[in-house]
Short mmCIF file of C-alpha atoms and ligand atoms in Angstrom, two decimals:
data_model
loop_
_atom_site.label_atom_id
_atom_site.label_comp_id
_atom_site.label_asym_id
_atom_site.label_seq_id
_atom_site.Cartn_x
_atom_site.Cartn_y
_atom_site.Cartn_z
CA MET N 215 159.86 63.61 -10.54
CA ASN N 216 163.55 62.95 -10.02
CA VAL N 217 163.82 60.26 -7.32
CA VAL N 218 167.01 58.95 -5.74
CA VAL N 219 166.69 55.45 -4.29
CA GLY N 220 169.46 54.70 -1.80
CA ILE N 221 170.02 51.02 -1.06
CA THR N 222 172.10 49.91 1.90
CA GLY N 223 173.62 46.59 2.87
CA GLY N 224 170.93 44.32 4.22
CA ILE N 225 169.23 41.20 2.90
CA ALA N 226 166.10 43.27 2.17
CA ALA N 227 168.13 44.99 -0.59
CA TYR N 228 166.58 42.52 -3.04
CA LYS N 229 163.15 43.99 -2.23
CA ALA N 230 164.44 47.48 -3.08
CA VAL N 231 164.27 46.39 -6.72
CA GLY N 232 160.46 46.45 -6.29
CA VAL N 233 160.64 50.03 -4.98
CA VAL N 234 162.71 51.12 -7.98
CA ARG N 235 160.42 49.34 -10.42
CA ALA N 236 157.21 50.81 -8.96
CA LEU N 237 158.66 54.34 -9.13
CA VAL N 238 159.82 53.85 -12.73
CA LEU N 239 156.44 52.42 -13.77
CA ALA N 240 154.76 55.40 -12.13
CA GLY N 241 156.68 57.60 -14.57
CA HIS N 242 159.46 58.88 -12.31
CA GLU N 243 163.11 59.34 -13.26
CA VAL N 244 164.93 57.07 -10.81
CA HIS N 245 168.64 57.15 -9.90
CA VAL N 246 169.85 54.35 -7.68
CA VAL N 247 172.69 55.03 -5.24
CA PRO N 248 173.65 51.78 -3.50
CA THR N 249 176.33 51.47 -0.87
CA GLU N 250 179.22 49.06 -1.52
CA ALA N 251 177.60 46.68 0.97
CA ALA N 252 174.26 46.80 -0.86
CA LEU N 253 175.98 45.52 -4.02
CA ARG N 254 176.84 42.32 -2.15
CA PHE N 255 173.10 41.61 -1.97
CA VAL N 256 171.86 42.88 -5.34
CA GLY N 257 173.81 43.37 -8.55
CA ARG N 258 174.48 46.64 -10.33
CA PRO N 259 173.19 45.28 -13.72
CA THR N 260 169.81 44.51 -12.12
CA LEU N 261 169.59 48.02 -10.69
CA GLU N 262 170.64 49.64 -13.98
CA ALA N 263 168.14 47.58 -15.99
CA ILE N 264 165.25 48.25 -13.63
CA SER N 265 166.01 51.95 -13.05
CA ARG N 266 166.91 52.51 -16.73
CA ASN N 267 169.83 54.67 -15.56
CA PRO N 268 173.52 54.15 -14.78
CA VAL N 269 174.16 53.25 -11.15
CA HIS N 270 176.91 55.11 -9.29
CA VAL N 271 178.46 53.97 -6.05
CA ASP N 272 181.98 55.37 -5.91
CA LEU N 273 182.56 58.77 -4.34
CA TYR N 274 185.63 59.31 -6.52
CA GLU N 275 183.96 58.61 -9.89
CA GLY N 276 182.53 61.51 -11.90
CA VAL N 277 184.52 64.07 -9.91
CA ALA N 278 184.58 66.48 -12.87
CA GLU N 279 180.79 66.70 -12.76
CA VAL N 280 180.86 67.10 -8.95
CA ARG N 281 178.72 64.00 -8.70
CA HIS N 282 178.97 63.72 -4.91
CA VAL N 283 176.63 66.70 -4.60
CA ALA N 284 175.00 66.83 -8.05
CA ILE N 285 172.80 63.78 -7.52
CA GLY N 286 171.41 65.13 -4.23
CA GLN N 287 170.94 68.67 -5.57
CA ALA N 288 168.86 67.38 -8.50
CA ALA N 289 166.65 65.10 -6.37
CA ASP N 290 162.98 65.86 -5.67
CA LEU N 291 162.76 62.92 -3.29
CA ILE N 292 165.23 60.53 -1.66
CA VAL N 293 164.09 57.08 -0.54
CA ILE N 294 166.48 54.79 1.33
CA ALA N 295 165.27 51.20 1.36
CA PRO N 296 166.43 49.23 3.16
CA ALA N 297 168.02 51.53 5.72
CA THR N 298 170.32 49.51 7.98
CA ALA N 299 171.06 50.44 11.61
CA ASN N 300 174.52 51.57 10.45
CA THR N 301 173.12 53.88 7.77
CA ILE N 302 170.52 55.29 10.15
CA ALA N 303 173.31 56.10 12.62
CA LYS N 304 175.33 57.80 9.88
CA LEU N 305 172.33 59.82 8.70
CA ALA N 306 171.52 60.93 12.24
CA ASN N 307 175.08 62.18 12.63
CA GLY N 308 175.42 63.75 9.19
CA LEU N 309 178.24 61.47 8.10
CA ALA N 310 179.23 61.54 4.45
CA ASP N 311 181.84 58.82 3.93
CA ASP N 312 180.20 57.39 0.82
CA LEU N 313 178.23 58.60 -2.21
CA LEU N 314 174.85 58.02 -0.53
CA GLY N 315 175.84 60.02 2.56
CA ASN N 316 177.04 62.90 0.37
CA THR N 317 173.88 62.72 -1.73
CA VAL N 318 171.65 63.03 1.34
CA LEU N 319 173.65 65.89 2.86
CA ALA N 320 173.66 67.80 -0.42
CA SER N 321 169.90 67.54 -0.89
CA GLU N 322 166.95 69.60 0.29
CA ALA N 323 164.45 67.00 -0.93
CA PRO N 324 162.16 65.05 1.42
CA LEU N 325 163.93 61.99 2.83
CA VAL N 326 162.07 58.73 3.40
CA ILE N 327 163.75 55.73 5.00
CA ALA N 328 162.55 52.15 5.38
CA PRO N 329 164.51 50.58 8.24
CA ALA N 330 165.30 46.86 8.07
CA MET N 331 167.29 44.95 10.66
CA HIS N 332 166.98 42.33 13.36
CA THR N 333 164.61 43.10 16.20
CA GLU N 334 167.37 43.50 18.79
CA MET N 335 169.16 46.04 16.58
CA TRP N 336 165.93 47.94 15.99
CA ARG N 337 165.13 48.02 19.70
CA ASN N 338 168.65 49.05 20.68
CA PRO N 339 168.49 52.46 22.41
CA ALA N 340 171.14 53.81 20.03
CA THR N 341 169.05 52.95 16.98
CA GLN N 342 165.89 54.27 18.62
CA ALA N 343 167.62 57.55 19.50
CA ASN N 344 168.92 57.89 15.93
CA VAL N 345 165.47 57.20 14.49
CA SER N 346 163.93 59.81 16.84
CA THR N 347 166.53 62.34 15.76
CA LEU N 348 165.71 61.76 12.10
CA ALA N 349 161.95 61.87 12.73
CA GLU N 350 162.36 65.18 14.59
CA ARG N 351 164.18 66.55 11.53
CA GLY N 352 161.20 65.66 9.35
CA VAL N 353 162.49 62.42 7.87
CA THR N 354 159.65 60.01 7.08
CA ILE N 355 160.20 56.60 8.67
CA VAL N 356 158.30 53.78 6.98
CA GLY N 357 158.10 50.64 9.11
CA PRO N 358 159.73 48.43 9.99
CA ALA N 359 157.01 45.80 9.67
CA VAL N 360 156.57 42.97 12.13
CA GLY N 361 157.13 39.44 10.81
CA GLN N 362 159.54 36.70 9.88
CA LEU N 363 163.14 37.96 9.68
CA THR N 364 166.05 36.43 7.74
CA GLY N 365 166.73 33.70 10.28
CA ALA N 366 164.25 31.70 12.31
CA ASP N 367 163.36 34.72 14.43
CA SER N 368 160.49 37.09 13.91
CA GLY N 369 159.45 40.46 15.29
CA PRO N 370 159.71 44.10 14.29
CA GLY N 371 162.52 44.62 11.76
CA ARG N 372 161.23 43.47 8.37
CA MET N 373 161.43 46.06 5.64
CA GLU N 374 157.96 47.29 4.68
CA GLU N 375 156.58 46.05 1.36
CA PRO N 376 157.68 48.08 -1.68
CA GLU N 377 154.21 49.45 -2.43
CA VAL N 378 153.85 50.73 1.14
CA ILE N 379 157.23 52.46 0.90
CA VAL N 380 156.42 54.01 -2.48
CA ARG N 381 153.04 55.21 -1.23
CA ALA N 382 154.58 56.84 1.85
CA ALA N 383 157.38 58.33 -0.23
CA LEU N 384 155.03 59.96 -2.72
CA ALA N 385 152.85 61.23 0.12
CA ALA N 386 155.96 62.74 1.74
CA VAL N 387 156.51 64.89 -1.30
CA GLY N 388 153.32 66.58 -0.13
CA GLY N 389 151.54 66.64 -3.44
CA ARG N 390 154.37 67.93 -5.60
CA ALA N 391 153.83 67.11 -9.22
CA GLU N 392 156.25 67.34 -12.07
CA ASP N 393 156.39 67.82 -15.78
CA SER N 394 158.80 66.31 -18.23
CA ALA N 395 161.02 69.36 -18.00
CA GLY N 396 161.61 69.10 -14.30
CA ARG N 397 160.28 70.10 -10.97
CA ARG N 398 156.99 71.77 -10.26
CA ASP N 399 154.99 72.04 -7.08
CA ALA N 400 151.42 70.95 -6.41
CA ALA N 401 150.01 74.27 -7.52
CA GLN N 402 151.40 73.53 -11.00
CA GLY N 403 150.46 69.83 -11.38
CA ASP N 404 148.12 68.92 -14.25
CA LEU N 405 145.29 68.45 -11.74
CA ALA N 406 146.00 71.60 -9.74
CA GLY N 407 142.77 73.45 -8.91
CA ARG N 408 140.73 70.27 -9.42
CA ARG N 409 138.67 68.66 -6.68
CA ILE N 410 138.57 64.90 -7.01
CA VAL N 411 136.53 62.47 -4.92
CA VAL N 412 137.64 58.84 -4.77
CA SER N 413 135.98 55.91 -3.03
CA ALA N 414 138.18 52.98 -1.99
CA GLY N 415 137.92 49.72 -0.10
CA GLY N 416 135.05 47.33 0.47
CA THR N 417 131.79 47.89 2.32
CA ARG N 418 130.79 45.69 5.26
CA GLU N 419 127.15 44.91 5.94
CA PRO N 420 126.61 43.85 9.56
CA LEU N 421 124.62 40.75 10.42
CA ASP N 422 125.00 41.06 14.16
CA PRO N 423 127.50 42.80 16.50
CA VAL N 424 130.33 40.48 15.46
CA ARG N 425 129.71 39.45 11.83
CA PHE N 426 129.39 41.13 8.48
CA LEU N 427 129.01 40.40 4.76
CA GLY N 428 131.99 41.87 2.98
CA ASN N 429 134.37 41.49 0.06
CA ARG N 430 138.12 41.21 -0.50
CA SER N 431 138.81 44.77 -1.62
CA SER N 432 141.91 46.03 0.18
CA GLY N 433 141.55 49.63 -0.98
CA LYS N 434 144.92 49.53 -2.80
CA GLN N 435 143.59 50.64 -6.18
CA GLY N 436 141.43 53.46 -4.83
CA VAL N 437 144.15 54.69 -2.47
CA ALA N 438 146.66 54.65 -5.34
CA ILE N 439 144.30 56.87 -7.35
CA ALA N 440 143.87 59.25 -4.42
CA GLU N 441 147.64 59.43 -3.90
CA ALA N 442 148.42 59.92 -7.56
CA ALA N 443 145.74 62.63 -7.89
CA ARG N 444 147.16 64.39 -4.84
CA ALA N 445 150.67 64.17 -6.26
CA ARG N 446 149.40 65.80 -9.47
CA GLY N 447 148.05 68.77 -7.53
CA ALA N 448 144.37 67.85 -7.00
CA GLU N 449 142.49 68.48 -3.79
CA VAL N 450 141.40 64.94 -2.92
CA THR N 451 138.56 63.62 -0.79
CA LEU N 452 138.95 59.91 -0.11
CA VAL N 453 135.84 58.06 1.04
CA ALA N 454 137.48 55.08 2.70
CA ALA N 455 135.57 51.88 3.38
CA ASN N 456 137.43 49.52 5.70
CA LEU N 457 140.88 49.98 4.15
CA GLU N 458 143.36 47.17 4.71
CA ILE N 459 146.27 49.50 4.01
CA GLY N 460 147.41 52.82 5.47
CA GLU N 461 145.55 56.00 4.63
CA PRO N 462 147.34 58.34 2.21
CA GLY N 463 148.68 61.68 3.40
CA GLY N 464 147.37 65.01 2.19
CA CYS N 465 143.80 63.84 1.49
CA ASP N 466 140.54 64.67 3.24
CA ILE N 467 139.57 61.22 4.54
CA ARG N 468 135.92 60.29 5.21
CA ARG N 469 135.74 56.86 6.87
CA VAL N 470 132.66 54.74 6.23
CA SER N 471 131.76 51.10 6.63
CA THR N 472 128.41 50.17 5.05
CA ALA N 473 127.05 50.88 1.58
CA LEU N 474 124.49 53.28 3.07
CA GLU N 475 127.24 55.24 4.83
CA LEU N 476 129.30 55.26 1.63
CA ARG N 477 126.29 56.57 -0.29
CA GLU N 478 125.78 59.46 2.13
CA ALA N 479 129.49 60.36 2.12
CA MET N 480 129.68 60.22 -1.68
CA GLN N 481 126.58 62.33 -2.19
CA THR N 482 127.96 65.00 0.14
CA ALA N 483 131.49 64.95 -1.29
CA ALA N 484 130.46 64.72 -4.95
CA ALA N 485 128.63 68.06 -5.02
CA GLY N 486 130.70 70.45 -7.14
CA ALA N 487 133.62 68.02 -7.59
CA ASP N 488 135.48 67.96 -10.92
CA ALA N 489 135.67 64.18 -10.92
CA VAL N 490 134.19 61.36 -8.86
CA ILE N 491 135.92 57.98 -9.08
CA MET N 492 134.08 54.98 -7.64
CA ALA N 493 136.80 52.39 -7.02
CA ALA N 494 135.14 50.99 -3.89
CA ALA N 495 133.62 47.53 -4.00
CA VAL N 496 130.07 48.08 -2.78
CA ALA N 497 127.79 45.31 -1.49
CA ASP N 498 124.74 44.98 -3.72
CA TYR N 499 122.76 43.46 -0.83
CA ARG N 500 122.62 43.85 2.94
CA PRO N 501 120.88 41.79 5.61
CA ALA N 502 117.20 42.75 5.90
CA ALA N 503 117.63 42.97 9.67
CA ILE N 504 120.66 43.36 11.93
CA SER N 505 120.45 41.17 15.00
CA GLU N 506 121.09 43.08 18.24
CA ALA N 507 122.67 39.95 19.76
CA LYS N 508 125.13 37.48 18.28
CA ILE N 509 123.22 35.01 16.12
CA LYS N 510 123.38 31.60 17.84
CA LYS N 511 123.27 28.10 16.41
CA GLU N 512 120.02 26.39 17.35
CA PRO N 513 120.27 22.74 18.45
CA GLY N 514 119.43 20.50 15.51
CA ASP N 515 119.19 23.19 12.83
CA ALA N 516 120.67 22.23 9.47
CA GLY N 517 121.59 25.73 8.32
CA LEU N 518 120.71 29.39 8.44
CA THR N 519 118.81 31.37 5.82
CA LEU N 520 119.59 35.05 5.59
CA GLU N 521 117.18 37.48 4.03
CA LEU N 522 118.97 40.18 2.05
CA VAL N 523 117.63 43.41 0.60
CA ARG N 524 119.08 45.47 -2.25
CA ASN N 525 121.46 48.31 -1.49
CA PRO N 526 121.14 51.48 -3.53
CA ASP N 527 123.41 51.66 -6.55
CA ILE N 528 125.45 54.72 -5.58
CA LEU N 529 127.20 55.17 -8.93
CA ALA N 530 123.92 54.85 -10.86
CA GLU N 531 122.25 57.37 -8.54
CA LEU N 532 125.07 59.87 -9.16
CA GLY N 533 125.07 59.05 -12.88
CA HIS N 534 121.35 59.57 -13.34
CA ALA N 535 121.18 62.77 -11.28
CA PRO N 536 122.23 66.01 -12.98
CA HIS N 537 126.04 66.17 -12.65
CA ASP N 538 127.08 68.90 -15.04
CA GLY N 539 130.76 69.72 -14.67
CA THR N 540 131.50 66.52 -12.72
CA LEU N 541 133.20 63.70 -14.60
CA LEU N 542 131.85 60.43 -13.26
CA VAL N 543 134.21 57.44 -13.37
CA GLY N 544 132.95 53.98 -12.44
CA PHE N 545 134.74 50.69 -12.11
CA ALA N 546 133.56 47.23 -13.13
CA ALA N 547 134.88 44.13 -11.42
CA GLU N 548 134.12 41.15 -13.64
CA THR N 549 135.11 37.46 -13.56
CA GLU N 550 134.50 37.03 -17.33
CA ASN N 551 137.49 35.37 -19.05
CA ASP N 552 136.73 36.25 -22.65
CA PRO N 553 138.23 39.71 -23.44
CA GLU N 554 135.44 40.69 -25.87
CA ARG N 555 132.66 39.61 -23.51
CA LEU N 556 134.47 41.43 -20.68
CA LEU N 557 134.40 44.66 -22.71
CA ALA N 558 130.74 44.10 -23.62
CA LEU N 559 129.86 43.80 -19.92
CA ALA N 560 131.82 46.96 -19.19
CA ARG N 561 130.12 48.92 -21.98
CA ALA N 562 126.70 47.84 -20.73
CA LYS N 563 127.64 48.80 -17.16
CA ARG N 564 128.84 52.24 -18.26
CA GLU N 565 125.52 52.86 -20.02
CA ALA N 566 123.37 51.46 -17.21
CA LYS N 567 125.09 53.53 -14.53
CA GLY N 568 125.37 56.77 -16.47
CA ALA N 569 129.15 56.97 -15.97
CA ASP N 570 131.32 59.07 -18.31
CA LEU N 571 134.24 56.67 -18.04
CA LEU N 572 134.29 53.07 -16.88
CA VAL N 573 137.40 51.21 -15.78
CA VAL N 574 137.03 47.47 -16.11
CA ASN N 575 139.27 44.97 -14.39
CA ARG N 576 139.04 41.20 -14.41
CA VAL N 577 138.80 39.89 -10.86
CA GLY N 578 139.21 36.45 -9.39
CA TRP N 579 140.84 34.55 -6.57
CA THR N 580 144.23 36.06 -7.40
CA GLU N 581 143.41 39.01 -9.69
CA GLY N 582 142.16 42.53 -9.09
CA PHE N 583 141.21 42.35 -5.44
CA ALA N 584 144.05 42.78 -2.91
CA SER N 585 146.85 42.20 -5.46
CA ASP N 586 149.59 44.78 -6.01
CA GLU N 587 149.18 44.90 -9.77
CA ASN N 588 146.19 45.47 -11.99
CA ARG N 589 145.22 45.29 -15.66
CA VAL N 590 142.37 47.51 -16.82
CA SER N 591 140.64 48.92 -19.89
CA VAL N 592 139.10 52.37 -19.72
CA ILE N 593 135.87 52.74 -21.71
CA GLY N 594 134.75 56.20 -22.84
CA ALA N 595 131.88 57.70 -24.83
CA GLY N 596 130.34 55.37 -27.38
CA GLY N 597 131.95 52.38 -25.67
CA VAL N 598 135.36 53.21 -27.14
CA VAL N 599 138.38 51.78 -25.31
CA VAL N 600 140.40 54.91 -24.55
CA ALA N 601 143.21 53.27 -22.56
CA GLU N 602 144.64 49.83 -21.78
CA LEU N 603 146.78 49.87 -18.66
CA HIS N 604 148.68 47.34 -16.62
CA GLY N 605 151.36 47.39 -13.96
CA SER N 606 151.47 48.44 -10.33
CA LYS N 607 148.22 49.88 -9.00
CA LEU N 608 150.02 53.23 -8.76
CA SER N 609 150.97 53.19 -12.44
CA VAL N 610 147.43 52.13 -13.39
CA ALA N 611 146.15 55.01 -11.22
CA ASP N 612 148.35 57.47 -13.11
CA GLY N 613 147.13 56.11 -16.45
CA ILE N 614 143.49 56.53 -15.38
CA LEU N 615 144.27 60.08 -14.23
CA ASP N 616 145.87 60.84 -17.62
CA VAL N 617 142.52 60.02 -19.23
CA ILE N 618 140.65 62.07 -16.62
CA ALA N 619 143.02 65.05 -16.96
CA GLU N 620 142.52 64.98 -20.71
CA ALA N 621 138.72 64.77 -20.34
CA LEU N 622 138.78 67.72 -17.92
CA THR N 623 140.78 70.01 -20.19
CA ASP N 624 137.62 71.54 -21.65
CA HIS N 625 136.07 72.13 -18.21
CA PRO N 626 136.94 75.09 -15.99
CA ALA N 627 138.63 74.14 -12.70
CA SER N 628 136.40 73.59 -9.68
CA GLU N 629 136.88 77.09 -8.21
CA ASP N 630 135.18 78.36 -11.39
CA THR N 631 132.69 75.50 -11.29
CA HIS N 632 131.66 76.45 -7.76
CA ALA N 633 131.21 80.03 -8.81
CA ARG N 634 128.76 79.11 -11.58
O1 PMT V 834 140.75 47.47 -3.42
P1 PMT V 834 141.67 46.55 -4.20
O2 PMT V 834 142.01 45.31 -3.40
O3 PMT V 834 142.86 47.27 -4.73
O4 PMT V 834 140.84 46.01 -5.45
C1 PMT V 834 140.47 46.93 -6.45
C2 PMT V 834 139.08 46.62 -7.01
C3 PMT V 834 139.12 45.30 -7.78
C4 PMT V 834 138.05 46.53 -5.87
C5 PMT V 834 138.72 47.84 -7.94
O5 PMT V 834 139.66 47.92 -8.98
C6 PMT V 834 137.30 47.69 -8.51
O6 PMT V 834 137.05 47.00 -9.49
N1 PMT V 834 136.31 48.35 -7.85
C7 PMT V 834 134.90 48.25 -8.18
C8 PMT V 834 134.33 47.01 -7.54
C9 PMT V 834 132.84 46.86 -7.81
O7 PMT V 834 132.04 47.07 -6.91
O8 PMT V 834 132.54 46.56 -9.07
P2 PMT V 834 131.02 46.30 -9.59
O9 PMT V 834 131.21 45.85 -11.00
O10 PMT V 834 130.31 45.42 -8.64
O11 PMT V 834 130.34 47.73 -9.53
C10 PMT V 834 130.39 48.64 -10.64
C11 PMT V 834 130.51 50.06 -10.16
O12 PMT V 834 129.33 50.42 -9.41
C12 PMT V 834 131.68 50.34 -9.23
O13 PMT V 834 132.21 51.62 -9.54
C13 PMT V 834 131.06 50.33 -7.83
O14 PMT V 834 131.76 51.20 -6.96
C14 PMT V 834 129.66 50.86 -8.12
N2 PMT V 834 128.61 50.33 -7.23
C15 PMT V 834 128.36 48.99 -7.15
C16 PMT V 834 127.31 48.54 -6.37
C17 PMT V 834 126.53 49.47 -5.65
N3 PMT V 834 125.53 49.07 -4.88
N4 PMT V 834 126.81 50.79 -5.73
C18 PMT V 834 127.81 51.23 -6.53
O15 PMT V 834 128.05 52.45 -6.61
#
C-alpha cells in the first residue's frame, strides 16, 4: 500500500519515525511529507533512511511532475503524526499553503491524524471544533493520549504510541489490501474469501470477586494478526481475552475472560474456518473453587494454599478433532535460551497439539509478552522451520500470514468449504 506520512512541527515528531518504520517493516511503500517546522525537530536524512524514499517538503520543487497533487493522488492512506493544533486548524479549513496541505486536499485516501499538543491547546474550543469538523468528514482521530507532556505538566495531549497509530491507520483503510503493482481492495487481497479466527490476549481465572490468576499477554501479537489478516481481505473473527490495547476495526469481536469461555468461543468460531490461529496465552490451571466472597487473611495464618485444577487444552482439542479444510496454527511461548532446544520444544508442542503450523517465540521479563516487537520461528510439517521473522508485531503478523496464505493455496476458499 502507498502510504503518505505527514509530520508536523511538534516535539512528538521524533516519535513519527516509529510510525514510518512500522509501516515500512509491514511492507508498505512510505512517502514522508514533513512541514518545514517538523524538520526543526527531526532531520530529513533520518526520514529518508527510515522511509527508504526521498523526502519532499517544498511546494515549488518537482513542479514539472506536478508533485503538489501527485503525492496525494497516488496515496492509499495518509497518516499525519503528530498533528499540531495549527495543522488541524488548516485541515479543517481546507488550507493548502504547504506541500502537506496540498497533498491532503488532492487525495481521496482515508486520512488519519494523531493530535499532539499541550492540554490547554487541545481543550481550546477552536481546536475541539476543528477536530469535530474533521471527525464529521470521516477523518480518523487517534488520541491524544493522557500523560506526561514536554514540560512538567501532564494531561491529555501526548501523541499516541506509534503502534497504536499504525493499527488505527491500517484499520481505517477498511481492509484494503495491495499487491506489488499497486492498489487493490479487500475483495482482491491474498486472503479474500478466507475466514480466519484468531485468539488474542491472556485468560483470567477468578479466585474471588476481586482477584484472578492471569498472565502478561497484552493481546498485541494476536490483534496484529487479526488486523493484518483483515487488511489482506480475510473475514476475521477475533476471540479477545482481556486485551490491554484497543480492539481492531472491521473484525467480528468475541470477548471472553476465562479459559473455559475462550474454549467455547473458539469451538463455535472455528467450525468451517479456513485458519485458526491461537495467539492467546491460556491458563493451564484454574482455581478448583471460586470464593463467592473476597478471601480474607485469617489471624495468625502463615500463608494460603490454593488448589488448582487443569484447564482443557483448547488447541490440542481442536488439533485432535477432525478439522479438514481448517489450517490450525498454534503458538509456543518458551523461556528456553538455547536456540536448538527452543526449536525442539516447539516441534514437540506442534506434534502434541496436532497443529499444522507452530509459531514459537522466546518469552521472558522483557521479551514476547507486552513488548512491541517479536522474534519468532514458524515450524511446519516434519518440524521444518518454514520462516524466521522479527520486527514489529505487525510485520511478524504479516510474515506468519504469508506462510498461512501459501499453505491455503491448495484449499478452496471458505465459501466453497462451507458448501462441501
Ligand atoms: O499478547 P502479547 O503481549 O503481544 O504477547 C504475545 C504472546 C507472547 C502471548 C504470543 O506471541 C504467544 O506466544 N501466545 C501463546 C502463549 C501460550 O499460551 O503459549 P503456550 O506455549 O503456553 O501454549 C501453546 C499453545 O497452546 C498456544 O497456542 C496456546 O494458545 C494454546 N493453549 C495453551 C494452554 C491451554 N490450556 N490451551 C491452549 O489452547
